[in-house]
XYZ file of C-alpha atoms in Angstrom:
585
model
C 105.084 -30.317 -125.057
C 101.508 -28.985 -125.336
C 99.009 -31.083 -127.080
C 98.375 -28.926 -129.727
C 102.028 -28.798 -130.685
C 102.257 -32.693 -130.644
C 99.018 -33.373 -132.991
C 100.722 -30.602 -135.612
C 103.816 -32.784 -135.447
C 101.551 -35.526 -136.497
C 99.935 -33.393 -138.630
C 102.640 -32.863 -140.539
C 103.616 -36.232 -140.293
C 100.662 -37.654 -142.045
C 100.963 -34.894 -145.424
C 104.245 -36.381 -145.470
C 102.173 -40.028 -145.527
C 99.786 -38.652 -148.374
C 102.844 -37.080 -150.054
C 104.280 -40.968 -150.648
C 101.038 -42.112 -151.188
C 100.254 -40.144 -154.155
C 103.888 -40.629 -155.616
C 102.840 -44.829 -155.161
C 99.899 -44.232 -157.328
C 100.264 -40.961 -159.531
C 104.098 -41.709 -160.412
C 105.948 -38.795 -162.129
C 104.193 -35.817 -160.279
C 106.023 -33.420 -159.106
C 105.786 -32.300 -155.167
C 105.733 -28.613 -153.702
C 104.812 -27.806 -150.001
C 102.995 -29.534 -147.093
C 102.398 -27.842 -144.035
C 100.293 -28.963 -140.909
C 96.914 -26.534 -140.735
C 94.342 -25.849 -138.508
C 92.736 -29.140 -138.115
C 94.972 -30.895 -140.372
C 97.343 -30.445 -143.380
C 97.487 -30.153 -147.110
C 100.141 -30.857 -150.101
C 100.727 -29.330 -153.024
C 101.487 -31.331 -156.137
C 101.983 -30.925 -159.754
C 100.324 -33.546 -161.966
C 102.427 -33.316 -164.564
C 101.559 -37.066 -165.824
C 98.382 -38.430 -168.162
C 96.683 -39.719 -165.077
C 95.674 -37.194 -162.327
C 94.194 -36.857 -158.684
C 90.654 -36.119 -158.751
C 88.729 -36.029 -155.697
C 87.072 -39.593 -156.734
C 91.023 -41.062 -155.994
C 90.377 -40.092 -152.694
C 89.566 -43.540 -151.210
C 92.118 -45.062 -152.692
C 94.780 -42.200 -151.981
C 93.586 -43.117 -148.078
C 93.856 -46.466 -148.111
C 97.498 -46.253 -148.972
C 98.201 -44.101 -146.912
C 96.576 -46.342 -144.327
C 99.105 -49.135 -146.079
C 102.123 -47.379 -145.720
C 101.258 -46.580 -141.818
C 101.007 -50.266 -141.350
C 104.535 -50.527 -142.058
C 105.563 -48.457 -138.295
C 108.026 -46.809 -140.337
C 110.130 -44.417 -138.208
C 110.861 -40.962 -139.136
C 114.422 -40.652 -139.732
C 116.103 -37.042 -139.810
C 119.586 -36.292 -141.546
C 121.392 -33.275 -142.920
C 122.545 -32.934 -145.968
C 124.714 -30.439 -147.898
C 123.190 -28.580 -150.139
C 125.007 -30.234 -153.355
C 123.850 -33.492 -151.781
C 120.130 -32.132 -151.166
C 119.914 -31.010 -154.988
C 121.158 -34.036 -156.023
C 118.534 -35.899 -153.880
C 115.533 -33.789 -155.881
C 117.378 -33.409 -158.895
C 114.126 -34.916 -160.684
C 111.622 -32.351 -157.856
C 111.988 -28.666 -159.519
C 109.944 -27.008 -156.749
C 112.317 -28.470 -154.010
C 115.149 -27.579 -156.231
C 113.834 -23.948 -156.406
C 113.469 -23.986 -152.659
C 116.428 -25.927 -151.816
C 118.207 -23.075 -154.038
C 116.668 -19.979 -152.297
C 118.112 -21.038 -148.894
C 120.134 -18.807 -147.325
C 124.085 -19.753 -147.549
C 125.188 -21.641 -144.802
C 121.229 -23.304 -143.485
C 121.165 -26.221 -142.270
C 119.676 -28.344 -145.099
C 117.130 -31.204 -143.450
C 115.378 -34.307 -145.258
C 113.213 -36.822 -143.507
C 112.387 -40.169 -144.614
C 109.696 -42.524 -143.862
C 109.395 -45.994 -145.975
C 110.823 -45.248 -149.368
C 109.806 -41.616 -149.313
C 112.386 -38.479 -148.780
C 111.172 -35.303 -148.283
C 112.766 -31.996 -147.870
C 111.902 -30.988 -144.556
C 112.600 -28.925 -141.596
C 110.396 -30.818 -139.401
C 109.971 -31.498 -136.301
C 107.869 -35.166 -137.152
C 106.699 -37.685 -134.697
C 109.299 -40.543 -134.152
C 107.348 -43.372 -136.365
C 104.152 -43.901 -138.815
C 102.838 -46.044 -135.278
C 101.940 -42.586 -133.897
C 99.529 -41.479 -136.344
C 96.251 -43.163 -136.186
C 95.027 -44.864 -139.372
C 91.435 -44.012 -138.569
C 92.071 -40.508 -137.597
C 92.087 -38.625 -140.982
C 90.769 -37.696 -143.820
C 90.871 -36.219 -147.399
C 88.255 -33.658 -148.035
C 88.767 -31.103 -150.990
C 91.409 -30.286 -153.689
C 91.683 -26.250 -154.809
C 94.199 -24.959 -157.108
C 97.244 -22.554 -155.568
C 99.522 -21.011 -157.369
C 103.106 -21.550 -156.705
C 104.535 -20.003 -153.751
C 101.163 -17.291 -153.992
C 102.544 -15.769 -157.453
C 99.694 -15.896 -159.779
C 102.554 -15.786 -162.647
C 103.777 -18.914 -161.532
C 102.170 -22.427 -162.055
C 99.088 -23.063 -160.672
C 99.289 -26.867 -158.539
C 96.309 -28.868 -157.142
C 96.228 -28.691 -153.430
C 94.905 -31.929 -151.678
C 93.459 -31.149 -148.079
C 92.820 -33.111 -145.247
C 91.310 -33.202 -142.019
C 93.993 -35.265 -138.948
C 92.942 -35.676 -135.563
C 94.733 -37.509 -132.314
C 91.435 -39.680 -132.417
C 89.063 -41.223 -134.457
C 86.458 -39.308 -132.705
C 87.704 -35.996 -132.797
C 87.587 -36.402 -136.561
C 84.010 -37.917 -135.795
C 82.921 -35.007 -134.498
C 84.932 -32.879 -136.863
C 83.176 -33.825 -140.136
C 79.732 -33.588 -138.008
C 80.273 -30.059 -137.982
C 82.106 -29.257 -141.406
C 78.591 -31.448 -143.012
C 76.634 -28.577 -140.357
C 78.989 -26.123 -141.826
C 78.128 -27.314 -145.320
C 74.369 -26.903 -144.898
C 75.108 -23.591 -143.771
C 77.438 -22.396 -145.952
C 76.647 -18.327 -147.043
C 76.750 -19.084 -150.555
C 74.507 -21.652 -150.767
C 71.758 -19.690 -148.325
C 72.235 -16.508 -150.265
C 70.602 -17.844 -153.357
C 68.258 -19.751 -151.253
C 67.417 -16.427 -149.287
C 67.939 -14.274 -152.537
C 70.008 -12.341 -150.192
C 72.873 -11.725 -153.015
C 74.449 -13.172 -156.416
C 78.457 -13.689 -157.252
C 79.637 -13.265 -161.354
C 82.274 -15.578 -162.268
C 82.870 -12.556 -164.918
C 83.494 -10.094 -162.108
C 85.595 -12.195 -159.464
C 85.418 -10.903 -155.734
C 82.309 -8.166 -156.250
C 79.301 -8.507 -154.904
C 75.732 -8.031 -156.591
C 73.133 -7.377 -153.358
C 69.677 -8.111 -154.018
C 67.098 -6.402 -152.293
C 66.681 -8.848 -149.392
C 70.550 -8.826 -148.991
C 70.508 -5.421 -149.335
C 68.001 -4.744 -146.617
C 69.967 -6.613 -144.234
C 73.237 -4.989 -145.449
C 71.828 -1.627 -145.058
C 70.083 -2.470 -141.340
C 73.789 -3.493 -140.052
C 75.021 -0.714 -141.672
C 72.768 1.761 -139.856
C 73.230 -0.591 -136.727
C 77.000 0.402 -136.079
C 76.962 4.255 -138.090
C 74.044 4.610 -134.620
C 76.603 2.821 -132.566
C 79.889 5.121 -133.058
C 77.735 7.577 -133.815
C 76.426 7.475 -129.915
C 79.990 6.650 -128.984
C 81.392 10.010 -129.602
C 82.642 9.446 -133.592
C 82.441 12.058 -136.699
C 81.743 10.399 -140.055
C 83.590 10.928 -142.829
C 83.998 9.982 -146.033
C 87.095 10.216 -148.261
C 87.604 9.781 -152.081
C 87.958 6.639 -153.566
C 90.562 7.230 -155.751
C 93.730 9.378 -154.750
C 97.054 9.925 -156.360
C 100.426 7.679 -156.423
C 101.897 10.656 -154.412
C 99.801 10.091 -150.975
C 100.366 6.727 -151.616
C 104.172 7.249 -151.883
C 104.465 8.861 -148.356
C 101.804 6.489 -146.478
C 104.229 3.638 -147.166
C 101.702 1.804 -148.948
C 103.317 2.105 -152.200
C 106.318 0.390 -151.624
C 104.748 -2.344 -149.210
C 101.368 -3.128 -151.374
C 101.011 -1.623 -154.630
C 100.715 -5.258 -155.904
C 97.715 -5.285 -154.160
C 96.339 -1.944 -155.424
C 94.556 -1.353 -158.556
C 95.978 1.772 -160.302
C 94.369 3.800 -163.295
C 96.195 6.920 -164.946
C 94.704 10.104 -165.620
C 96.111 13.223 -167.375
C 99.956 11.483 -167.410
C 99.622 11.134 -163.844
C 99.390 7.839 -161.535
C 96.287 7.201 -158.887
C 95.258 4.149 -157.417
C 92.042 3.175 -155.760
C 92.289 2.705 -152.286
C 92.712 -0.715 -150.464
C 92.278 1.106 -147.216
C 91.257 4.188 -145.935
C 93.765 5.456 -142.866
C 95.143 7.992 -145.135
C 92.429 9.960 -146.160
C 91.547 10.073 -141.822
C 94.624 11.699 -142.057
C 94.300 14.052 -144.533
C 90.960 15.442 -143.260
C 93.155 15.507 -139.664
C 95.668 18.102 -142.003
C 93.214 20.297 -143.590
C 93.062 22.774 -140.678
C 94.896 23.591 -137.483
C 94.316 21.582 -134.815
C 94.815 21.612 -131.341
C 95.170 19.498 -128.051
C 92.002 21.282 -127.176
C 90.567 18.766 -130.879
C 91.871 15.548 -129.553
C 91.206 12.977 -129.273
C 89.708 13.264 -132.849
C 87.367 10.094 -133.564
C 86.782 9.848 -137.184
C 84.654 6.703 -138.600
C 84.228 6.139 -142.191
C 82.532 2.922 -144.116
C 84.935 3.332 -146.505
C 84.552 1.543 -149.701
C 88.042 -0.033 -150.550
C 89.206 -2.829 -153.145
C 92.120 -4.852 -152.912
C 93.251 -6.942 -156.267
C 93.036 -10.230 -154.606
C 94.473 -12.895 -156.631
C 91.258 -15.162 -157.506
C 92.365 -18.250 -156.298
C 91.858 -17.154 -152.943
C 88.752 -15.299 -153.430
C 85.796 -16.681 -151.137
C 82.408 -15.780 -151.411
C 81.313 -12.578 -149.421
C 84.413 -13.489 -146.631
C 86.896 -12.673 -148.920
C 86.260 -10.322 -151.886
C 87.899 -7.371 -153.786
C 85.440 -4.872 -153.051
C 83.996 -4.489 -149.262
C 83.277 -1.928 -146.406
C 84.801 -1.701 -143.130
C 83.113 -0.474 -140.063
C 86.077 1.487 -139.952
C 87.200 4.420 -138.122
C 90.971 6.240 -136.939
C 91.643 7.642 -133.496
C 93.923 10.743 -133.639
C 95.253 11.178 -130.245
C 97.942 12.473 -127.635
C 100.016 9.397 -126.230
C 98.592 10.075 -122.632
C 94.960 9.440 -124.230
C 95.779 6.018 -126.140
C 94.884 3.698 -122.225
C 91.450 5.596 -122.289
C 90.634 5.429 -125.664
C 91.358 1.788 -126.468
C 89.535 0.911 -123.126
C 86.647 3.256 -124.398
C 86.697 1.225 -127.627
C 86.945 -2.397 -126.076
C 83.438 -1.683 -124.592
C 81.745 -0.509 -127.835
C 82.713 -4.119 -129.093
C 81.652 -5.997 -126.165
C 78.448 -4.150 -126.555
C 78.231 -4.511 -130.385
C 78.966 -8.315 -129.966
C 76.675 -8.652 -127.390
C 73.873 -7.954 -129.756
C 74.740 -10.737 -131.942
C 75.347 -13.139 -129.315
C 79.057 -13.362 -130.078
C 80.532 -11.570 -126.163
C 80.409 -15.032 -124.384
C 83.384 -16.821 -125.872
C 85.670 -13.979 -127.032
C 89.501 -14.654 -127.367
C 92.251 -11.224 -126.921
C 95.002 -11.455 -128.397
C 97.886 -9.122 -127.705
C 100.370 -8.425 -130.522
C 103.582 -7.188 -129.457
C 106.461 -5.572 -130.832
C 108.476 -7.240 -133.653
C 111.632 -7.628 -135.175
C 111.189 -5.409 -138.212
C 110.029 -2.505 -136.658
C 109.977 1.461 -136.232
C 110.740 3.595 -133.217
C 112.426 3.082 -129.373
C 111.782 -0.181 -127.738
C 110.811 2.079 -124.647
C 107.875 3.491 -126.427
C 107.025 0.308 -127.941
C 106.866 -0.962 -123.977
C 104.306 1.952 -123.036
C 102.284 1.475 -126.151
C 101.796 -2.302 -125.099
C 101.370 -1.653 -121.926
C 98.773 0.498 -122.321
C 96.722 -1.382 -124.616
C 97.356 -4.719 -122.113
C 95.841 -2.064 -119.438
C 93.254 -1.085 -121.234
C 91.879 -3.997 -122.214
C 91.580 -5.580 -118.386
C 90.285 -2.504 -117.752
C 87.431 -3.031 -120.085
C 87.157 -6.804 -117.775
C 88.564 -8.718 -120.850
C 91.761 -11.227 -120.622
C 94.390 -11.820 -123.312
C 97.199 -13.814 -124.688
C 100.269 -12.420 -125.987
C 101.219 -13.238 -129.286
C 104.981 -12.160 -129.121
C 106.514 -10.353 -132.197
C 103.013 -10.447 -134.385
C 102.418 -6.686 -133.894
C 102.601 -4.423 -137.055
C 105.918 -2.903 -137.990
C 104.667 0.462 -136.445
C 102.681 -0.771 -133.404
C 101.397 -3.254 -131.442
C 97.593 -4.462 -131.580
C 94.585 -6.083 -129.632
C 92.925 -8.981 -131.975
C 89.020 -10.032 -131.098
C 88.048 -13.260 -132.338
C 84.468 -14.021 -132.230
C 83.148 -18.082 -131.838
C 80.121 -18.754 -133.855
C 77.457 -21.545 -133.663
C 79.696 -24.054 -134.556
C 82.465 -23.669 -132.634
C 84.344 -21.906 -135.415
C 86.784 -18.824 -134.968
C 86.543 -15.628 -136.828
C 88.886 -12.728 -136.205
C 86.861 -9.661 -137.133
C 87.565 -6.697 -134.660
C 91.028 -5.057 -133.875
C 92.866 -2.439 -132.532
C 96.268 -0.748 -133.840
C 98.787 1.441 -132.304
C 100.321 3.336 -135.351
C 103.240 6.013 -134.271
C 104.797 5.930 -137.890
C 101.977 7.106 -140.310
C 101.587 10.848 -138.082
C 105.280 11.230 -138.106
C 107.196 13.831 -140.234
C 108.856 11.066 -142.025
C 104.929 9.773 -143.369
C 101.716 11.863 -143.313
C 103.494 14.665 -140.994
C 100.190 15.123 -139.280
C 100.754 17.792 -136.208
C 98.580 19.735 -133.526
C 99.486 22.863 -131.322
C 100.041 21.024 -127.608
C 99.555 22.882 -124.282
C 102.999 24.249 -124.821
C 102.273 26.285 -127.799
C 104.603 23.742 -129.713
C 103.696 21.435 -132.369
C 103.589 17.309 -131.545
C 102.848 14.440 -133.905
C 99.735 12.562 -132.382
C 99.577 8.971 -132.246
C 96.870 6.844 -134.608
C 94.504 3.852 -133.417
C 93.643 1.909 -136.614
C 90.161 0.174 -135.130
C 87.143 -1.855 -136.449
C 84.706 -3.731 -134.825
C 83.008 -5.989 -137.342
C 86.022 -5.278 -140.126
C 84.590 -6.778 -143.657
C 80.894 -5.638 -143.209
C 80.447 -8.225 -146.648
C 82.318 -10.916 -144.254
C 80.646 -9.887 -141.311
C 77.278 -10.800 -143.077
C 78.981 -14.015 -144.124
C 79.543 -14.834 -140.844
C 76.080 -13.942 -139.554
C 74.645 -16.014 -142.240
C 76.225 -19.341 -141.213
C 76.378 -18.641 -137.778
C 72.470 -18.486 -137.825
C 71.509 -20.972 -140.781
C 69.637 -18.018 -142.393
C 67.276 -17.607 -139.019
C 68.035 -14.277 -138.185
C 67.150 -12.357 -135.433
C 64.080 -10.525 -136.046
C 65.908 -6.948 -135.694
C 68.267 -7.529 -138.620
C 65.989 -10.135 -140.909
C 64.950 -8.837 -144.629
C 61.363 -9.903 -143.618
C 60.192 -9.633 -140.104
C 56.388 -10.598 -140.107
C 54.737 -12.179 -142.691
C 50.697 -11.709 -142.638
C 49.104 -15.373 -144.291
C 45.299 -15.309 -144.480
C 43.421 -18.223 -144.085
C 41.398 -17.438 -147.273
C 40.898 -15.353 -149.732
C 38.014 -13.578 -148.271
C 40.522 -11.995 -145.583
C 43.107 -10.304 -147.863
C 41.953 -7.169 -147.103
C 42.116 -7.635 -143.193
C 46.049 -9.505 -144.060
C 46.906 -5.754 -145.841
C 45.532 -3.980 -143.462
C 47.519 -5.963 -140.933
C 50.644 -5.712 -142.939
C 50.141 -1.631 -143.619
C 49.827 -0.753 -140.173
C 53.481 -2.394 -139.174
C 55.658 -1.261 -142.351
C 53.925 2.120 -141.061
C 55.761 1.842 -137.888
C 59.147 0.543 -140.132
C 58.435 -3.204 -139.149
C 59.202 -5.160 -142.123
C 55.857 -7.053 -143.185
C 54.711 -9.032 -145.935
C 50.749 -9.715 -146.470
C 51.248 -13.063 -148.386
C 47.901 -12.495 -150.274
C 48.232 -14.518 -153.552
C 46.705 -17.532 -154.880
C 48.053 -20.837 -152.761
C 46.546 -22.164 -149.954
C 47.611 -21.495 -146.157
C 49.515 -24.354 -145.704
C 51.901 -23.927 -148.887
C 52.269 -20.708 -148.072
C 53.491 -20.689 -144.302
C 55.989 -23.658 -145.682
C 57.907 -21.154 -148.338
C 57.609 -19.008 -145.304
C 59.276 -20.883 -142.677
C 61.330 -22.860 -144.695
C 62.742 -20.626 -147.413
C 62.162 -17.207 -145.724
C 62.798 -18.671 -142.333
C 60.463 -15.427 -141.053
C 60.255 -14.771 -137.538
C 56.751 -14.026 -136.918
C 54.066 -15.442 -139.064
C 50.678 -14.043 -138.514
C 47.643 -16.075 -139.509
C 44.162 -14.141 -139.742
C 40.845 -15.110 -140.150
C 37.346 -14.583 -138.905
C 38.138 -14.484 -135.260
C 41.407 -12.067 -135.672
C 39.843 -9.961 -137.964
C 36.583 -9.626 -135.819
C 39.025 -8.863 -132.679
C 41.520 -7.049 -134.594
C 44.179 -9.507 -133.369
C 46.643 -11.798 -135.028
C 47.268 -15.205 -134.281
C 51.426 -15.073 -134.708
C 53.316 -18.338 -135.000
C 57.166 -18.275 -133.949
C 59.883 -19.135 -136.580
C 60.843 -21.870 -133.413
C 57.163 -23.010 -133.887
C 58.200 -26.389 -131.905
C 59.985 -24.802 -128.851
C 57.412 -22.084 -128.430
C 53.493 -22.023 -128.635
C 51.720 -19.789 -131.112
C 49.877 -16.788 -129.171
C 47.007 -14.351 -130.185
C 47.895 -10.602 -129.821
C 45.824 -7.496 -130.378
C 47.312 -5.952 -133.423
C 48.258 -3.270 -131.331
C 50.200 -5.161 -128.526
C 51.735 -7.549 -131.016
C 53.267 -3.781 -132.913
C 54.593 -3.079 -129.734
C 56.215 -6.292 -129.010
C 58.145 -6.655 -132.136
C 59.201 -3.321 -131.653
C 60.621 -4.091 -128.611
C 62.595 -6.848 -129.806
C 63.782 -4.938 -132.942
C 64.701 -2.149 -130.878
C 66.418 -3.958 -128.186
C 68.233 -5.574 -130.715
C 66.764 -8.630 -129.195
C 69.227 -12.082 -130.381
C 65.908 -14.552 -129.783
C 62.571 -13.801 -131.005
């Protein structure tokens, strides 16, 4: 058994652990779910009681846990009917509910450790001996509705952190105390870059130096797919129930959609924007001769996310995706997912993120539409495709959406951490006759359905900023900061000079400050560098303003030695690095 598989079994071992241990202390609450994570598990419970589990019990929630391990109590597995299971958590209503939703005739599993049963399918390790009492920890509680209905009751979900060895979690809570100092929401009010109103959950209010960066990604890809051989588009925000209807999206996520009513009839604003691709793909005739048809579109779209599992800008109700839909014969789909597999690598590349990228290879389900034969050409052609663009996967068998398989890119950021932004979908279903009935006049003088490729290459442009934010602690690269140069005279009498400076990059589009106002040098270069973290600071004087230089002083101040530049030279190196989309300074 792979590593990974053993250290979820103890994973899920140890929630199992906490599960007892907060029954020993907090007697009376009620227990839900608790499933092994990445990097470690959580519980939900129901504090029905006076007394309940803040995160100041955790110490002592841990060192019972650490109690009860002591004991080397094995794991002991039995089945149970299902009159004997509900008789077992007659006094548990959420295992009741659960034990009651099981399909007729499931095998019905508990497991028991110490004095503690829990309704279980497992697998566990074999005793409490296996789990290290030095390898864990509690971190955070967040509220969760019951099984994700917002209409049911909301519990208190403990987390925790579980390693194989004390220091893996060592180095574990290392980075998540990293991760905390760069966390987006605390550097986008330190950076002014944007604000988030409890009164308006999941929306986003960009301030100007947000917005500046927002807009400069923006630009970024529209030049990118734009170069790449894609028409943008735009489609409306709002369309009707009745294009919703025959999408699909209607019956498989209208709980997600927000819908308004005009003139007795139903529209809803859209959570995504393939249909209106294919609508523009309708309005006209098209022909073999058209395709393939690249259309991109940063499509505005809002989802009603329940709250709870709102997230600053990485997971919101209102966003952009970088997104765009491939309208294509079948015999195109190898060369156009290869084509696209290199815009990412090249896109990526810019932000540092083409080193360490994982492929993952989604491949036909269980619930699915059309032949299993086309479903094997479809895969293999995006498999081809992709090691033809010098990238290697993994196959994650039966993960593929109902109406195609897909490529997933996960980016690795500073930290180690994994972020799965750009992907790739095969969609046969939404063209057909039975969906969107989207056709074109083939070589034959006949009309064919093409075939749809769903992509994105940053997805979220909102999360794709939250990303970039904690990936570089707010020290951007110079081509996508709010503030490129800032200008800092020595003294007063050189304000002029420190404008002048400043006028003649903005009038080449190099974002410059001339930081011109009362406080002294030194207070101002420390706002600079440590609040602005600025990636060029220019200090003038007599000297630079007699040479018409600048003395500039890198944002990495300790790694690299401030240099003197003609004004002119130092324009032109900037612009080099802005325009090279240059990761460094």
């Amino acid at each position: 058994m792979a590593l990974d598989e053993n250290l979820q079994k103890v994973r899920h071992s140890c929630a199992h652990v906490m599960a007892e241990a907060v029954l020993n202390l907090f007697p009376g609450t009620k227990i839900a779910i608790g499933p092994a994570i990445d990097n470690g598990f959580y519980y939900d419970f129901d504090f029905t009681g006076d007394k309940k589990l803040t995160e100041a019990d955790f110490p002592l929630v841990e060192k019972e846990m650490r109690r009860i391990l002591a004991g080397n109590h094995e794991f002991v597995r039995r089945e149970v009917s299902k009159t004997e299971a509900l008789e077992l958590f007659k006094d548990q209503p959420y295992k009741v509910e659960l034990i009651n939703d099981l399909p007729e005739g499931e095998t019905i599993t508990t497991y028991t450790q110490d004095t503690f049963t829990d309704l279980c399918r497992g697998p566990h390790v074999a005793s409490t001996k296996e789990i290290n009492a030095q390898s864990f920890k509690l971190t955070k509680m967040a509220g969760a509705y019951w099984r994700g209905d917002s209409e049911r009751p909301m519990l208190s979900r403990v987390y925790a952190v579980c390693f194989a060895k004390p220091n893996d979690l060592k180095d574990y809570l290392k980075m998540l105390e990293e991760a905390e100092k760069r966390d987006h929401r605390k550097l986008g009010q330190q950076l002014d870059l944007f604000h988030l109103d409890p009164e308006d959950p999941g929306q986003i209010f960009w301030h100007p130096n947000g917005w500046q960066m927002y807009v400069t990604l923006q630009d970024y890809m529209r030049k990118k797919v734009v170069d790449d051989g894609y028409l943008e588009v735009n489609t409306p925000a709002i369309m009707p129930r009745t294009l919703w209807e025959r999408s699909g999206h209607w019956g498989h996520y209208q709980k997600n959609m927000f819908v308004t009513e005009s003139e007795k009839r139903l529209f809803a604003v859209k959570p995504m924007n393939c249909p209106g691709a294919l609508e523009i793909f309708k309005s006209r005739t098209r022909s073999y001769k058209d395709l393939p048809l690249r259309l991109a579109e940063f499509g505005h779209c809002v989802r009603n996310e329940p709250s709870g599992t709102l997230h600053g800008i990485m997971r919101v109700r209102g966003f952009v995706q970088d997104d765009a839909h491939i309208i294509c014969t079948e015999e195109q789909i190898e060369a156009e997912v290869s084509k696209f597999c290199r815009l990412l690598l090249d896109v990526y590349k810019d932000f540092g993120f083409d080193k360490n990228l994982l492929v993952k290879l989604s491949t036909m389900p269980e619930d699915h539409v059309g032949d299993e034969a086309t479903w094997q050409h479809a895969e293999a052609a995006l498999a081809a495709a992709c090691k033809g663009a010098g990238m290697e996967y993994e196959i994650q068998p039966g993960e593929g959406a109902f109406y195609g398989p897909k490529l997933e890119f996960t980016l690795i950021d500073a930290l180690g951490r994994q972020w799965q932004c750009g992907t790739i979908q095969l969609d046969y279903q939404l063209p057909s006759a039975e969906r969107l009935n989207a056709e074109y006049i083939g070589k034959d003088n006949q009309k064919h359905h093409p075939v749809m490729l769903h992509r994105a290459v940053l997805g979220s442009l909102e999360r794709f900023m939250g990303i970039l934010i904690e990936n570089y602690a707010g020290a951007f690269p110079a081509w996508l900061h709010f503030e490129q140069v800032a200008v800092v005279p020595v003294a007063p009498e050189f304000n002029e000079y420190a404008q002048k400076v400043s006028d003649t990059l903005r009038a080449v589009n190099i974002r410059s400050n001339a930081y011109t106002d009362d406080d002294n040098m030194k207070a101002k270069i420390k706002v600079i560098s440590s609040e602005h973290r600025t990636p060029y600071i220019l200090v003038v004087g007599a000297k630079e303003q007699e040479e018409n230089s600048v003395t500039c002083r890198f944002r990495f101040s300790s790694q690299i030695p401030q240099r003197t530049f003609g004004l002119e030279e130092f324009k032109s190196y900037v612009l080099d690095k802005v325009n090279t989309h240059f990761n460094g300074i």
